[in-house]
Short mmCIF file of N, CA and C in Angstrom, two decimals:
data_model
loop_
_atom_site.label_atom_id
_atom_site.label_comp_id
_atom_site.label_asym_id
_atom_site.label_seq_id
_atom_site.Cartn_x
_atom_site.Cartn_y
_atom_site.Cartn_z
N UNK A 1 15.63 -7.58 -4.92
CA UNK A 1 15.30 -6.36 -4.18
C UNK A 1 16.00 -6.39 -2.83
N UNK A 2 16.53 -5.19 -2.27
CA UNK A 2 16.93 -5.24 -0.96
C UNK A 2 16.31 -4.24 0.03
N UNK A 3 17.14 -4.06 0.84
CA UNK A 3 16.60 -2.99 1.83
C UNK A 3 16.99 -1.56 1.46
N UNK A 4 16.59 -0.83 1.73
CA UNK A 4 16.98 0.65 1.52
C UNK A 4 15.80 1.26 0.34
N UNK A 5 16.33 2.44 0.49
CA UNK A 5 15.62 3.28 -1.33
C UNK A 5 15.48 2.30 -2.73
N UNK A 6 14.17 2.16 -2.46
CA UNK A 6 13.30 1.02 -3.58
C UNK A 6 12.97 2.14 -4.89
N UNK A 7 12.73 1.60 -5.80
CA UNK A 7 12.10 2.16 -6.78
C UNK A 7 10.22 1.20 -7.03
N UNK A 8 9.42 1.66 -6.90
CA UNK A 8 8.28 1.47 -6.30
C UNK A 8 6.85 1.46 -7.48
N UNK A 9 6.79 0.39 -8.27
CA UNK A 9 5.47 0.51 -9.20
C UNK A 9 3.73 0.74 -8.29
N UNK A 10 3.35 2.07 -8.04
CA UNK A 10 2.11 1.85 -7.77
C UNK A 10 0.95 1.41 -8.70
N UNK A 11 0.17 0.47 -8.83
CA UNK A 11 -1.34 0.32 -9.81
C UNK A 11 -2.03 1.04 -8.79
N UNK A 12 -2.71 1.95 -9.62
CA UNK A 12 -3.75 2.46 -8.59
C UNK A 12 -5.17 1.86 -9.56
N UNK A 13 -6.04 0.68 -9.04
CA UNK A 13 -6.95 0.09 -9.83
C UNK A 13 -8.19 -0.01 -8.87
N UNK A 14 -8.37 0.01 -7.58
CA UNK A 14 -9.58 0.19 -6.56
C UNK A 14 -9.94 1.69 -6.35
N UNK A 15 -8.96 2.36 -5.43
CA UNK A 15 -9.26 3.44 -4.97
C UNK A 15 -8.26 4.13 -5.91
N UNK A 16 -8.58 4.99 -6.64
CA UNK A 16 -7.19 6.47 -7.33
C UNK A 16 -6.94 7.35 -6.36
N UNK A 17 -7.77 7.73 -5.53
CA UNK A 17 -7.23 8.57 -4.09
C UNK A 17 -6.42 8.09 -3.20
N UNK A 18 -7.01 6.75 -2.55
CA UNK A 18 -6.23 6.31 -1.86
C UNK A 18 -4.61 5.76 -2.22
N UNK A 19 -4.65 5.50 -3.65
CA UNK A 19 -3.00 5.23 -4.63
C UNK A 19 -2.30 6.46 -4.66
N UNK A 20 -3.07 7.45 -4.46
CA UNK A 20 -2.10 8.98 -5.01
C UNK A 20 -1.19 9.43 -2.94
N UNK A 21 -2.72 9.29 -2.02
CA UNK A 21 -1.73 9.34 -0.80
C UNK A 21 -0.50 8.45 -0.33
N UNK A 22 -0.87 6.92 -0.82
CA UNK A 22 0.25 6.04 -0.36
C UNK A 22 1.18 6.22 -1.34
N UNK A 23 1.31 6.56 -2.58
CA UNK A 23 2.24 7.24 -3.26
C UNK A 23 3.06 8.19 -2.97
N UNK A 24 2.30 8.99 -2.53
CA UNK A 24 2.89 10.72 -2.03
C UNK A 24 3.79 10.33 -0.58
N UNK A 25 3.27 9.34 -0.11
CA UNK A 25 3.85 8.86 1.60
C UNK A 25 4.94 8.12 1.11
N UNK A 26 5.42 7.25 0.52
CA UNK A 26 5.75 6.50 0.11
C UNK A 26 7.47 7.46 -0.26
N UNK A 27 7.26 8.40 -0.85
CA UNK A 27 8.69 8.77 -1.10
C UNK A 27 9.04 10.10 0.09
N UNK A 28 8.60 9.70 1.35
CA UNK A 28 9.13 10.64 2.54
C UNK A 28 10.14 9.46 3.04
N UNK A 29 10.85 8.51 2.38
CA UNK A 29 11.98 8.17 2.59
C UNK A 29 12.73 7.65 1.60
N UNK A 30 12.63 8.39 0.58
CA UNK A 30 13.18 8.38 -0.58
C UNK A 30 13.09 7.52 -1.68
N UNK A 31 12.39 6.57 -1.63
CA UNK A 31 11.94 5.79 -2.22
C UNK A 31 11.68 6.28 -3.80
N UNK A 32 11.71 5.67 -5.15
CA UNK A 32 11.60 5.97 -6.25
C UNK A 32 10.03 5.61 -6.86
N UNK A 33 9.08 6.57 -6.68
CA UNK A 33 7.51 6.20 -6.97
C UNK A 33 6.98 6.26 -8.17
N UNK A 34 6.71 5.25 -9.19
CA UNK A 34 5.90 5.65 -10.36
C UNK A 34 4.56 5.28 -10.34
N UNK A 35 3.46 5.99 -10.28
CA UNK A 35 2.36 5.79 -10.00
C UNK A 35 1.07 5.47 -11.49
N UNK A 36 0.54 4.80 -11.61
CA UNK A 36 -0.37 4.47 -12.91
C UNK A 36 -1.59 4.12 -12.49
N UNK A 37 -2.44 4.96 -12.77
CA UNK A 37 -3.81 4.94 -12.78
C UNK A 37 -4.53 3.78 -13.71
N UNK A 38 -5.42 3.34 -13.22
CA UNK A 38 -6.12 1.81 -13.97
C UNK A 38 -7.42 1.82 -13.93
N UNK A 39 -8.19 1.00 -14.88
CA UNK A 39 -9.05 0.92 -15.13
C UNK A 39 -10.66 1.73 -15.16
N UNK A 40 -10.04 2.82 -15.24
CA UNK A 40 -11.05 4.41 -15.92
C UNK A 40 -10.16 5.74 -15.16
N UNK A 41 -11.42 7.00 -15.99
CA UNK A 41 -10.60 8.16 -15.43
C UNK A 41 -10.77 8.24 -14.06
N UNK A 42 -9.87 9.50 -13.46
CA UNK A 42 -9.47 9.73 -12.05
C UNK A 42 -10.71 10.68 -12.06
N UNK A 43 -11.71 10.42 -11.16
CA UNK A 43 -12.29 11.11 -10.93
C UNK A 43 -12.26 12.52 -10.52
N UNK A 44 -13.12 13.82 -10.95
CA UNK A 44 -12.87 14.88 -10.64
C UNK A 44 -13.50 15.42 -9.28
N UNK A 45 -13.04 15.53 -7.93
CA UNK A 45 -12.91 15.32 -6.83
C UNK A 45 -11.90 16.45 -6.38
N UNK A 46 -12.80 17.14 -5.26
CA UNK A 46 -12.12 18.28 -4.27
C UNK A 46 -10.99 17.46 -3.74
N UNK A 47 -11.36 16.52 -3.19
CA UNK A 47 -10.06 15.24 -2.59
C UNK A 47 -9.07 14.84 -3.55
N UNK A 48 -9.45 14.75 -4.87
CA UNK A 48 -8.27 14.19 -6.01
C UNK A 48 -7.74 15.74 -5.69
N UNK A 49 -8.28 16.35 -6.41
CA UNK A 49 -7.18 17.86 -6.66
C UNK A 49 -6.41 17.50 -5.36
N UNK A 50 -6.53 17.79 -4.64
CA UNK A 50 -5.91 17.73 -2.61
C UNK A 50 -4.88 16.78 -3.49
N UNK A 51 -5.27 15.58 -3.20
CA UNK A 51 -3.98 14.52 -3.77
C UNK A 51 -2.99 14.60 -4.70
N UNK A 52 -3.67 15.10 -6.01
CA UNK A 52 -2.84 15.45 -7.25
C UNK A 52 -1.50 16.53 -6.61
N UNK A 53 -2.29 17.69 -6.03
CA UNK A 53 -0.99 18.30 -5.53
C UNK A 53 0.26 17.80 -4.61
N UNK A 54 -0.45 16.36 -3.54
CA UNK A 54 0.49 16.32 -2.75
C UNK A 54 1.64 15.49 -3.95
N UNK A 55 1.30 15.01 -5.09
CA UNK A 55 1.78 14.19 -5.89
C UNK A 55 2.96 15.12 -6.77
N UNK A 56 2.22 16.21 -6.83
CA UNK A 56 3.16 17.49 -7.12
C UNK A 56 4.08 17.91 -6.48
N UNK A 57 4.05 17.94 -5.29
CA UNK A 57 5.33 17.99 -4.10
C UNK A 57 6.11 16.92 -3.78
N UNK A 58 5.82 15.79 -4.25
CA UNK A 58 6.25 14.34 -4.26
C UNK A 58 7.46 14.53 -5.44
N UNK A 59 7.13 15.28 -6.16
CA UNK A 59 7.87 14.77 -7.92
C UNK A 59 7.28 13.37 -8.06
N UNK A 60 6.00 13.29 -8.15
CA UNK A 60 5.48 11.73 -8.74
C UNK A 60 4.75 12.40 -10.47
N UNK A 61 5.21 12.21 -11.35
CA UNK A 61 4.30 12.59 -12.71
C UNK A 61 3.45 10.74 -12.47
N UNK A 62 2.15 11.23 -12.26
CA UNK A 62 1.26 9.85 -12.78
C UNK A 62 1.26 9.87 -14.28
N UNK A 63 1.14 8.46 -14.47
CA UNK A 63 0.35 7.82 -15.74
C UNK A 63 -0.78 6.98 -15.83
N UNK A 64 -1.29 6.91 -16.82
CA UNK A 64 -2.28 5.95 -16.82
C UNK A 64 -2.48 5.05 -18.26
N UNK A 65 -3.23 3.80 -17.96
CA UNK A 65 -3.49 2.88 -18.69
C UNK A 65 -4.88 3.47 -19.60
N UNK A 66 -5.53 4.28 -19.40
CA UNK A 66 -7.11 4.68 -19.66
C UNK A 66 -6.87 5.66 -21.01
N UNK A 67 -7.24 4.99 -22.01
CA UNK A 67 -6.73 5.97 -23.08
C UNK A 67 -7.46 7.84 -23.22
N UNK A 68 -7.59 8.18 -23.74
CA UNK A 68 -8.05 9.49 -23.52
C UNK A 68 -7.61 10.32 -22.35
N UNK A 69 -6.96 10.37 -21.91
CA UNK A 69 -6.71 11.53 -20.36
C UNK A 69 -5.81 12.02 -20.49
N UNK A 70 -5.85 13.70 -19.72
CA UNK A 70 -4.69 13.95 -20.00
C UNK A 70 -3.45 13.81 -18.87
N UNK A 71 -3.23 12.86 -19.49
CA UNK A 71 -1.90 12.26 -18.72
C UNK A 71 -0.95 11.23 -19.88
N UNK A 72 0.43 11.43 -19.44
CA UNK A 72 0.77 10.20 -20.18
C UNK A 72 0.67 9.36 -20.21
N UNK A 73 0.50 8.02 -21.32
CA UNK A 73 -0.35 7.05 -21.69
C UNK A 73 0.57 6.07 -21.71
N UNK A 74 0.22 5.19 -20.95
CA UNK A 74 1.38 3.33 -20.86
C UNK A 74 0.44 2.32 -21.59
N UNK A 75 0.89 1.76 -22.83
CA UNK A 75 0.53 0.56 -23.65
C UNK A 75 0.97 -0.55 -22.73
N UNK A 76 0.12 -1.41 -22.78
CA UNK A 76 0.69 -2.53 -21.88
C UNK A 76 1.82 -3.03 -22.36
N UNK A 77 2.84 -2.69 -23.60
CA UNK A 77 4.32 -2.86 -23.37
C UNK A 77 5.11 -2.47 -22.62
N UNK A 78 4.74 -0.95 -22.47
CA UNK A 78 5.28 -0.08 -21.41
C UNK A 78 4.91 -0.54 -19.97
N UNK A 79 3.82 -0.96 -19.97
CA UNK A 79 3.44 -1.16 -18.43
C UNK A 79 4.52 -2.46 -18.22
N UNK A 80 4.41 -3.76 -18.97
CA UNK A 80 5.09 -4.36 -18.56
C UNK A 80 6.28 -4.24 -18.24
N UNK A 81 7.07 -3.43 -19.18
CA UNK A 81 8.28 -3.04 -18.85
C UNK A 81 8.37 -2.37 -17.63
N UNK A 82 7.85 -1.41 -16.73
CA UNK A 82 7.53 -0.63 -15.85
C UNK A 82 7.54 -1.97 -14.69
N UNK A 83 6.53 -2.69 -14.75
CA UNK A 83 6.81 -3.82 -14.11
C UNK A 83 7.79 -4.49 -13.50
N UNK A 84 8.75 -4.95 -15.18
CA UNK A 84 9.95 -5.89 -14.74
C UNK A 84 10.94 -5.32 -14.19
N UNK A 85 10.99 -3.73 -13.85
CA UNK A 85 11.83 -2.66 -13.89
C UNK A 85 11.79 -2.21 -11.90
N UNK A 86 10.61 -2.69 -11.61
CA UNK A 86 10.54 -1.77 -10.41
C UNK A 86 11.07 -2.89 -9.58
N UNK A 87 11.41 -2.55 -8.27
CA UNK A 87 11.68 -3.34 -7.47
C UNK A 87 10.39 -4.01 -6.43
N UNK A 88 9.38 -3.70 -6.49
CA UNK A 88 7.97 -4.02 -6.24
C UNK A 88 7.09 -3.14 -6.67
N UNK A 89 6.19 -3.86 -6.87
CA UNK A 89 4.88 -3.42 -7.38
C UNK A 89 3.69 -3.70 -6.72
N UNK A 90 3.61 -2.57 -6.28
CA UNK A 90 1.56 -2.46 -5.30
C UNK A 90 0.89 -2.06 -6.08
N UNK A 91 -0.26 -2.97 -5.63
CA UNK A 91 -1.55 -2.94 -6.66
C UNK A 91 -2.70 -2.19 -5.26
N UNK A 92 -3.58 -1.20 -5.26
CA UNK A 92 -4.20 -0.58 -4.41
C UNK A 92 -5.64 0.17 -5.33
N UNK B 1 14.98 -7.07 7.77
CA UNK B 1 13.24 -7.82 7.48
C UNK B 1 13.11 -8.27 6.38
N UNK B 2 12.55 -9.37 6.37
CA UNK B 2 12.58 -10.15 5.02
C UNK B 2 11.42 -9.78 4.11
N UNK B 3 10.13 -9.24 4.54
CA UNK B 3 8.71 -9.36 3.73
C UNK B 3 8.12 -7.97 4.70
N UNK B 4 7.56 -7.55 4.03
CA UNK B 4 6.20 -6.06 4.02
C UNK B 4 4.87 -6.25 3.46
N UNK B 5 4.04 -7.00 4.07
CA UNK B 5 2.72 -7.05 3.47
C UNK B 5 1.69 -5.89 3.76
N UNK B 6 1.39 -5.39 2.64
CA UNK B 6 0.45 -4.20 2.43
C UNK B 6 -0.89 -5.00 2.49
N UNK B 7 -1.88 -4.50 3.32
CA UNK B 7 -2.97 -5.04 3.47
C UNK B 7 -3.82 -3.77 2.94
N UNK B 8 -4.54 -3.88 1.71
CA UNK B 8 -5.42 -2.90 1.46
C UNK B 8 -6.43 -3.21 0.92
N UNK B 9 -7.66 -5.09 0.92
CA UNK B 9 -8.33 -4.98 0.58
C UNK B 9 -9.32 -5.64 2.00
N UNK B 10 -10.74 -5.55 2.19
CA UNK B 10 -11.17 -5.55 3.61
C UNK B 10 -11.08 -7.48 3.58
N UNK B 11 -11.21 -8.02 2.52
CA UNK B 11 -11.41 -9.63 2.68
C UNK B 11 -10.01 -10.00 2.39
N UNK B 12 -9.14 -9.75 3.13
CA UNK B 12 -7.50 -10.13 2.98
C UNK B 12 -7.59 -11.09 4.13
N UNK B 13 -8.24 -11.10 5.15
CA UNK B 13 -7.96 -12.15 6.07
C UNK B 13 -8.45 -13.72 5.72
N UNK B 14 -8.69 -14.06 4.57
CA UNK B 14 -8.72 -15.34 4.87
C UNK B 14 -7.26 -16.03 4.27
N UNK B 15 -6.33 -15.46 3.37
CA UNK B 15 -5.46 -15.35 2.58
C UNK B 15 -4.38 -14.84 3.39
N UNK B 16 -4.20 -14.42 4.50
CA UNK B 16 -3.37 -13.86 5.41
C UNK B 16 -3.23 -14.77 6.34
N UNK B 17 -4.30 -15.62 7.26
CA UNK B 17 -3.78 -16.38 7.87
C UNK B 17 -3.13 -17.62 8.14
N UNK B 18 -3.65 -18.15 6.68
CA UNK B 18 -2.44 -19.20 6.63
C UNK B 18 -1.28 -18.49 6.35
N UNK B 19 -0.98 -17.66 5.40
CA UNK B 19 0.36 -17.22 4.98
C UNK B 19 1.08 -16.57 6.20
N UNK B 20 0.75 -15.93 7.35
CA UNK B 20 1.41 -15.36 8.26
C UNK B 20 1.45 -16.87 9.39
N UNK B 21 0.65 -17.91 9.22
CA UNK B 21 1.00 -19.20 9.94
C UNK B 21 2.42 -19.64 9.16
N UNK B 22 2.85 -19.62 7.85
CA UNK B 22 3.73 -20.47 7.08
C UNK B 22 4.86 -19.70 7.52
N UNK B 23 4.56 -18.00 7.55
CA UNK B 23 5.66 -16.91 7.78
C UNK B 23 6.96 -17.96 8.82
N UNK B 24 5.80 -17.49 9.82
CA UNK B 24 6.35 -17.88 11.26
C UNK B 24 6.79 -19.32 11.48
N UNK B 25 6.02 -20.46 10.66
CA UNK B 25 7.39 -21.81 11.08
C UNK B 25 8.07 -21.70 9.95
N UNK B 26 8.61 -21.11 9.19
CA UNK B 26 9.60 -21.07 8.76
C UNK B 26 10.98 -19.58 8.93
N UNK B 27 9.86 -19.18 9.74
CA UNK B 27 11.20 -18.31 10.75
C UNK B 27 11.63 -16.87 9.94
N UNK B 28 10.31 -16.38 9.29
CA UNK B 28 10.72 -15.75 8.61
C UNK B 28 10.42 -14.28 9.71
N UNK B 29 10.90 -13.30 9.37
CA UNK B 29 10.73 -12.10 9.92
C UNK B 29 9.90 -10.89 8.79
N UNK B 30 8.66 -10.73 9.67
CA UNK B 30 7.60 -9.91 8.32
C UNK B 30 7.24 -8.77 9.23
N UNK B 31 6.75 -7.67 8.21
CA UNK B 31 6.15 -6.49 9.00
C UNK B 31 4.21 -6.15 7.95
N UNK B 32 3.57 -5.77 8.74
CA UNK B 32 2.43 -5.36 7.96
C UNK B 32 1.34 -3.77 8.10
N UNK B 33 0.77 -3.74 7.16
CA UNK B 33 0.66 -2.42 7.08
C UNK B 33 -0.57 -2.64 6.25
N UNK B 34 -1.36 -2.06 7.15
CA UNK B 34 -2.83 -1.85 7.09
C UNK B 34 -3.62 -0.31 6.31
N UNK B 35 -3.98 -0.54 5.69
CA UNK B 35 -4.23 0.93 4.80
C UNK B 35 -5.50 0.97 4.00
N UNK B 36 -6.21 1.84 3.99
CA UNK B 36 -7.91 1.61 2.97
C UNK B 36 -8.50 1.35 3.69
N UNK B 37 -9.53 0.82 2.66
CA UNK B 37 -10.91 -0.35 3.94
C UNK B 37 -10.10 -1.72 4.21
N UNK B 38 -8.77 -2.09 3.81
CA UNK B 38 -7.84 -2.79 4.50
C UNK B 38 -7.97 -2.91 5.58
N UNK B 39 -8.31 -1.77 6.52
CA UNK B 39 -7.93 -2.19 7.97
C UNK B 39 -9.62 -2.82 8.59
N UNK B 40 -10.06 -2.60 7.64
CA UNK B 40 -11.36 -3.62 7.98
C UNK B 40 -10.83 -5.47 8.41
N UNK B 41 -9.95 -5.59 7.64
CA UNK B 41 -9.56 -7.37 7.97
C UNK B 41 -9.36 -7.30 9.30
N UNK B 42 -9.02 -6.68 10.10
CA UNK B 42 -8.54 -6.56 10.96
C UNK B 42 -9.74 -6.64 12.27
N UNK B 43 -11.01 -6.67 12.05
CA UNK B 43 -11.86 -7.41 12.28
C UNK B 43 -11.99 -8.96 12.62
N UNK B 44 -11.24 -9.64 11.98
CA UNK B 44 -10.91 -11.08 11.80
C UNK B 44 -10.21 -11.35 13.11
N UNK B 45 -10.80 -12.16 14.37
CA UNK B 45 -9.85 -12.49 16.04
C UNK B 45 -8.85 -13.01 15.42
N UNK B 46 -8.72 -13.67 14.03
CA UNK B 46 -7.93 -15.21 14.26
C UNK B 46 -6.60 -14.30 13.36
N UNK B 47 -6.90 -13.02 12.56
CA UNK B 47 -5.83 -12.30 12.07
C UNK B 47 -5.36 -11.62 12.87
N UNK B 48 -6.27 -10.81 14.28
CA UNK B 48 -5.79 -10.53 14.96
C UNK B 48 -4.85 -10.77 16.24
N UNK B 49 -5.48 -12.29 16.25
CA UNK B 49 -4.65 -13.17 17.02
C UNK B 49 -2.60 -13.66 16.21
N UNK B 50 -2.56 -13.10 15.38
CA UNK B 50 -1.34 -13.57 15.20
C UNK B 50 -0.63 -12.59 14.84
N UNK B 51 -0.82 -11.04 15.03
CA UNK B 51 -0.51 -10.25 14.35
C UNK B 51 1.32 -9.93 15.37
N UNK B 52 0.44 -10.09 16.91
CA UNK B 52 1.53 -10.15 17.47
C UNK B 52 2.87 -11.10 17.35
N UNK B 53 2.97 -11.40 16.16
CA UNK B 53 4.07 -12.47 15.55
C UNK B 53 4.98 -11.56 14.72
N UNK B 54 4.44 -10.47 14.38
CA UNK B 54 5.16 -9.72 12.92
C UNK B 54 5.92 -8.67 13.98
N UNK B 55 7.17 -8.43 13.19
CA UNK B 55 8.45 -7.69 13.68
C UNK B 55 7.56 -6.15 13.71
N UNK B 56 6.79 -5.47 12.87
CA UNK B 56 5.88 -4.13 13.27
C UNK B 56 4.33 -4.64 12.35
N UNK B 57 3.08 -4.41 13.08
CA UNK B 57 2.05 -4.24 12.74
C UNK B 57 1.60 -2.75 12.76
N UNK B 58 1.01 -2.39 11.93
CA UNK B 58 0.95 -0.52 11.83
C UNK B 58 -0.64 -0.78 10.53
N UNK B 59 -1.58 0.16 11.41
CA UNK B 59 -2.51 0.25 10.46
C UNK B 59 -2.24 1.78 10.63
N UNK B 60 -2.50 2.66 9.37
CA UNK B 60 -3.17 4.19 9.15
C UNK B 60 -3.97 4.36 9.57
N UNK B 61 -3.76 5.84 10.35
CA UNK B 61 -4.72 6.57 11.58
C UNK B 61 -5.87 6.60 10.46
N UNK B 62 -5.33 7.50 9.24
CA UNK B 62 -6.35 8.39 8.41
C UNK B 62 -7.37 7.24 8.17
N UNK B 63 -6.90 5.82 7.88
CA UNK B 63 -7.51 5.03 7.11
C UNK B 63 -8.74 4.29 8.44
N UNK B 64 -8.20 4.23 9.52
CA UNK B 64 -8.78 3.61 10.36
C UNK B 64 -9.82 4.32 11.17
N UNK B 65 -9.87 5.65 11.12
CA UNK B 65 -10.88 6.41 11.36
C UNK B 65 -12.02 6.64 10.38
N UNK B 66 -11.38 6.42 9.41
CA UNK B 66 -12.43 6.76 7.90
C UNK B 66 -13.19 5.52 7.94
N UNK B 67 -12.67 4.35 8.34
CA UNK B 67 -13.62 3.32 7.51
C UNK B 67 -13.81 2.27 9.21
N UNK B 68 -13.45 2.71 10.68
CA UNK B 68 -14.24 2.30 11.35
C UNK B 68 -14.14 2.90 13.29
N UNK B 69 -13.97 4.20 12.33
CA UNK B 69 -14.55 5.27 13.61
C UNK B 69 -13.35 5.23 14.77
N UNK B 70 -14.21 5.09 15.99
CA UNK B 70 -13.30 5.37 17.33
C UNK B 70 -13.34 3.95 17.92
N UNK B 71 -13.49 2.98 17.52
CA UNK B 71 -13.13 1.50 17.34
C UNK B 71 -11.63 1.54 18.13
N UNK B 72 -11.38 0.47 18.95
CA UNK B 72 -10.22 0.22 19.19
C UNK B 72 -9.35 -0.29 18.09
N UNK B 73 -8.19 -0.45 17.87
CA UNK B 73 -7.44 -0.71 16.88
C UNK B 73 -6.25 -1.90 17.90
N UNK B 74 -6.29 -2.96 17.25
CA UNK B 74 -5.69 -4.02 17.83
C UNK B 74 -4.17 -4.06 17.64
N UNK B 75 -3.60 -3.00 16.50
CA UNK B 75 -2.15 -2.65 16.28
C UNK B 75 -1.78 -1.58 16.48
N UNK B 76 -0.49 -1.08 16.23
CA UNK B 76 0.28 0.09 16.49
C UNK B 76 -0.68 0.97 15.27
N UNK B 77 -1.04 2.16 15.78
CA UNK B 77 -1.86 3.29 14.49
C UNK B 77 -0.65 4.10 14.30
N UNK B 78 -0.81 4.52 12.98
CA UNK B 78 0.71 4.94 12.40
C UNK B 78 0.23 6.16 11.21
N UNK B 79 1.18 5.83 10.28
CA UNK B 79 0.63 6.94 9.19
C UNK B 79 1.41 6.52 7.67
N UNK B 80 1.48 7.44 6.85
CA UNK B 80 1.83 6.16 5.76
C UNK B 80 3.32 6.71 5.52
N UNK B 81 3.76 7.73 6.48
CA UNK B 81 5.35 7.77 6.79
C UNK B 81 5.84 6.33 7.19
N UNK B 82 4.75 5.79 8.19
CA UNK B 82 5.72 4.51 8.75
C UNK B 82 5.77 3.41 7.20
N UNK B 83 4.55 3.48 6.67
CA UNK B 83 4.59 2.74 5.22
C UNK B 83 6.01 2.74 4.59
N UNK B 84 6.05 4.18 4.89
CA UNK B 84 7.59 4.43 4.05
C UNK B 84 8.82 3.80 4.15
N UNK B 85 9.10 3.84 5.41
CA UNK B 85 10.26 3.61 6.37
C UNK B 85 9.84 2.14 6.20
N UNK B 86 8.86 1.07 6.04
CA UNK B 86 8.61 -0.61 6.76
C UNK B 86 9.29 -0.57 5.12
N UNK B 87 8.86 -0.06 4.09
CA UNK B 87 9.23 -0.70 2.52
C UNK B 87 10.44 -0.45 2.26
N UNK B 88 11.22 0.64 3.29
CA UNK B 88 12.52 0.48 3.18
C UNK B 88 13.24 -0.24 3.93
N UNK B 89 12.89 -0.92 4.65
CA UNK B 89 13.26 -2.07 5.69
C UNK B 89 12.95 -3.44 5.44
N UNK B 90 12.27 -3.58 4.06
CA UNK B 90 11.68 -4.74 4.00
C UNK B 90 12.36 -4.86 3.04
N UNK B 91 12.87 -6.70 2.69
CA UNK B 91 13.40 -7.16 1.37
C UNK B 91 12.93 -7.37 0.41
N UNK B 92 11.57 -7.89 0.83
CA UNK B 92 10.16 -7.66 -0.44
C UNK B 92 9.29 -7.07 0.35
N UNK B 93 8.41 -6.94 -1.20
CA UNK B 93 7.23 -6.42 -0.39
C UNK B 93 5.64 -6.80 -1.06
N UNK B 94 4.82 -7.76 -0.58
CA UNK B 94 3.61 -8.08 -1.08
C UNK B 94 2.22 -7.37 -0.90
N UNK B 95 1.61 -7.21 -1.57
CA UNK B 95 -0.16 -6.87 -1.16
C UNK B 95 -1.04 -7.71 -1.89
N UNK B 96 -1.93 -7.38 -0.77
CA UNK B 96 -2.95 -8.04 -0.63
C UNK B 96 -4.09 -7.08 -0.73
#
């Protein structure tokens, strides 16, 4: 990894709000963000919607690990791959 | 800058201060970034005591008002633009 425009694995596995703002912040310097939701659904929240959109102005499409949602779905093959792929990976 | 440590869980300081002791005799150059109930560690004198070692310390306004008011803040308060800009300045980047 070097300096400059990263390509950027977020886990969002504590807070899903707080993963979707440091996500959305995260590519106001161009940075490459793929964001994946973990361990249950994203709660339905006046504050998520708020977030989801800034994620929309981001160009971030989330995914998630949580089967059923509608979002696209990463098998932990995919995740790993997603993994070995990014140039860091935050877990939040 | 060699390292970007994302601090985003509140019990990161016991795990931070040796590692920001090892940073520094081996001469490394780090920046950190405080975010969540993260900036709760920041509570810790003995994390706060070394913070002034790192090339930028920056906790989030949003985050540091949410989870401990009008509290003084012992680092630079920032926003998660500066997040942006430290991960593009940084050669890695760890969390905690």
């Amino acid at each position: 990894m070097s300096a400059g425009k990263k390509s950027l694995l977020l886990l969002a596995r504590r807070d899903h709000t707080e993963a979707m703002r440091v996500a959305a912040g995260l590519t106001i310097f161009g940075h490459a963000v793929r964001l994946v939701f973990m361990t249950g659904p994203v709660a339905d929240t006046a504050e998520n919607a708020e977030q989801a959109e800034m994620l929309e102005l981001s160009d971030i499409a989330p995914e998630t690990t949580v089967a059923g949602q509608d979002l696209p779905h990463l098998e932990p093959g995919a995740l790993a791959l997603a993994m070995a792929e990014a140039d860091a990976v935050i877990s939040l | 800058m060699d390292l970007l440590i994302d601090v985003s869980t509140p019990d990161a300081a016991p795990v931070l201060v040796p590692l920001l002791q090892a940073l520094h005799r081996r001469g490394s150059e780090w920046a950190i970034f405080f975010t969540n109930d993260g900036v709760k560690a920041l509570s810790d004198p003995q994390l706060a005591g070394l913070l002034h070692l790192a090339e930028q310390a920056v906790a989030c306004e949003f985050s540091w008002e949410r989870h401990m008011g009008h509290a003084p803040c012992p680092v630079t308060i920032g926003s998660q633009t500066n997040h942006s800009m430290l991960a593009a300045n940084a050669a890695r980047i760890i969390g905690l």
